[in-house]
C-alpha positions as semicolon CSV with decimal commas, in nm:
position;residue;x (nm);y (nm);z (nm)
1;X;0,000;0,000;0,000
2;X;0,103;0,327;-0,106
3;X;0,179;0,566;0,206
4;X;0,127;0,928;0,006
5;X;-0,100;0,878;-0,291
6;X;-0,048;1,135;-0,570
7;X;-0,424;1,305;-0,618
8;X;-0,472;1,487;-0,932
9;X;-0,487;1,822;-0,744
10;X;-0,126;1,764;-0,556
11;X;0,018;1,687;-0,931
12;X;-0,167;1,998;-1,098
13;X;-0,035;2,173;-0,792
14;X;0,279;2,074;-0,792
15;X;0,264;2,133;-1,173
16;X;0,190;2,502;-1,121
17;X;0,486;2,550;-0,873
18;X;0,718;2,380;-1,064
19;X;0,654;2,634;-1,388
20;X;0,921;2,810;-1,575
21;X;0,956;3,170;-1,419
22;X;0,878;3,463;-1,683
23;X;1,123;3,719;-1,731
24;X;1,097;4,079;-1,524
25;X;0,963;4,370;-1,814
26;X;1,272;4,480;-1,745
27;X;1,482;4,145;-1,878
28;X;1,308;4,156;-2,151
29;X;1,350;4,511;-2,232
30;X;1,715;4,441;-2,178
31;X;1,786;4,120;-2,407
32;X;1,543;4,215;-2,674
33;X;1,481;4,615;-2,698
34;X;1,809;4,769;-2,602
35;X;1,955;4,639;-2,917
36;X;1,810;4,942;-3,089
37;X;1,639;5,146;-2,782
38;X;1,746;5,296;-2,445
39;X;1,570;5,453;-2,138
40;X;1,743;5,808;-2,176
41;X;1,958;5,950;-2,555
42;X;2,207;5,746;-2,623
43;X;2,490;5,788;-2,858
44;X;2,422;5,430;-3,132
45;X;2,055;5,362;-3,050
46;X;1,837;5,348;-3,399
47;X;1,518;5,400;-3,197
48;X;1,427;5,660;-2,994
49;X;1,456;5,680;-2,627
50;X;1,166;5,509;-2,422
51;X;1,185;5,667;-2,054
52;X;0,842;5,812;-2,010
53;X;0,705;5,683;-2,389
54;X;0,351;5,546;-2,200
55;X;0,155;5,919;-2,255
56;X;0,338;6,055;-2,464
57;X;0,277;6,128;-2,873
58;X;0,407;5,894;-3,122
59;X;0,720;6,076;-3,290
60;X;0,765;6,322;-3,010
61;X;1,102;6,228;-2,857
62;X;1,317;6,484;-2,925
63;X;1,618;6,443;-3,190
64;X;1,527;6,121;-3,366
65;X;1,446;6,114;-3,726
66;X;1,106;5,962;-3,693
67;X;0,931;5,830;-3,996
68;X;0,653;6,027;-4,209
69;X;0,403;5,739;-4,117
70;X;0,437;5,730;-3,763
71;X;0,483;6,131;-3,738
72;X;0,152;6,111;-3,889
73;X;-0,021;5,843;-3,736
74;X;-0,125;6,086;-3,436
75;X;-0,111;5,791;-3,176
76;X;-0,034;5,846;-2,849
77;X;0,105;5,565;-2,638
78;X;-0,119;5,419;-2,426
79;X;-0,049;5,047;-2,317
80;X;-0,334;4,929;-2,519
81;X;-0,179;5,149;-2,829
82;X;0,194;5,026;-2,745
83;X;0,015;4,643;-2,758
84;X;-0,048;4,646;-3,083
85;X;0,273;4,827;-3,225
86;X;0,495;4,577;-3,026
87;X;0,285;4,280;-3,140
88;X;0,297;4,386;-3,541
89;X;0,488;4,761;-3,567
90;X;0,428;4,757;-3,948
91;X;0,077;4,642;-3,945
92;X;-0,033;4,908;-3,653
93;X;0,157;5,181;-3,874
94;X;0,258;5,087;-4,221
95;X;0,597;5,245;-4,309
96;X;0,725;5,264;-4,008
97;X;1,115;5,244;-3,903
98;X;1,061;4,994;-3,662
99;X;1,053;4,632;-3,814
100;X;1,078;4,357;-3,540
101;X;0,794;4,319;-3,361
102;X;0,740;4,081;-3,014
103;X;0,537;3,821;-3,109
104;X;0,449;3,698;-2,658
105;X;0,182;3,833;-2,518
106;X;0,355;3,763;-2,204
107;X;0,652;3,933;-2,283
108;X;0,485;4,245;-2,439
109;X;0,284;4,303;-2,152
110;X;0,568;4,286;-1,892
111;X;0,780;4,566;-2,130
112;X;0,498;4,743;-2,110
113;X;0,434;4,697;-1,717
114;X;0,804;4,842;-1,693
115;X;0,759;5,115;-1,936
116;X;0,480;5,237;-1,784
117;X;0,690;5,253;-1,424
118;X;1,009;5,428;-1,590
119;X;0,970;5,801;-1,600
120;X;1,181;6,032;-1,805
């Protein structure tokens, strides 16, 4: 006779605390934005800087050479606006610079957690 029997509730539970970890908004801003972003102007970056981006207009930042398309789109980032570029940058705004997109809903939610909590 078995002393501990495994129910199906210990193994779900067990199952749950046992899962994989996501990444902080702020990993993943590290390993997959700062190749072409930063928080403040940075000498290198292709994108413009993102410290305080949740509010503000699309194409604001100062001293980046936005594109015409998304200095005309007239978006302003809110999370549910950022969402969508993120997710598919040339299907929110067609023409835009930006071309890589994050494809995780997980992931794009968490950047957008810690860009909402970094001010300029």
């Amino acid at each position: 006779m078995m002393k501990f029997p495994l129910t199906l509730a210990a193994i779900l539970t067990g199952m749950a605390t046992s899962a994989v970890a996501q990444p902080s908004g702020q990993q993943v801003f590290e390993q997959r934005c700062t190749v072409c972003h930063s928080l403040r102007p940075a000498p290198g970056k292709m994108g413009p800087p993102l410290a305080g981006v949740v509010g503000r207009k699309a194409a604001s930042a100062p001293g980046f050479a936005y594109s015409a398309a998304l200095k005309a789109s007239g978006l302003t980032w809110t999370p549910d606006q950022l969402d969508a570029f993120i997710k598919a940058p040339g299907k929110t705004v067609p023409g835009t610079k930006m071309l890589l997109g994050a494809p995780d809903d997980a992931q794009r939610a968490a950047v957008i957690q810690y860009l909402t909590s970094v001010k300029k």
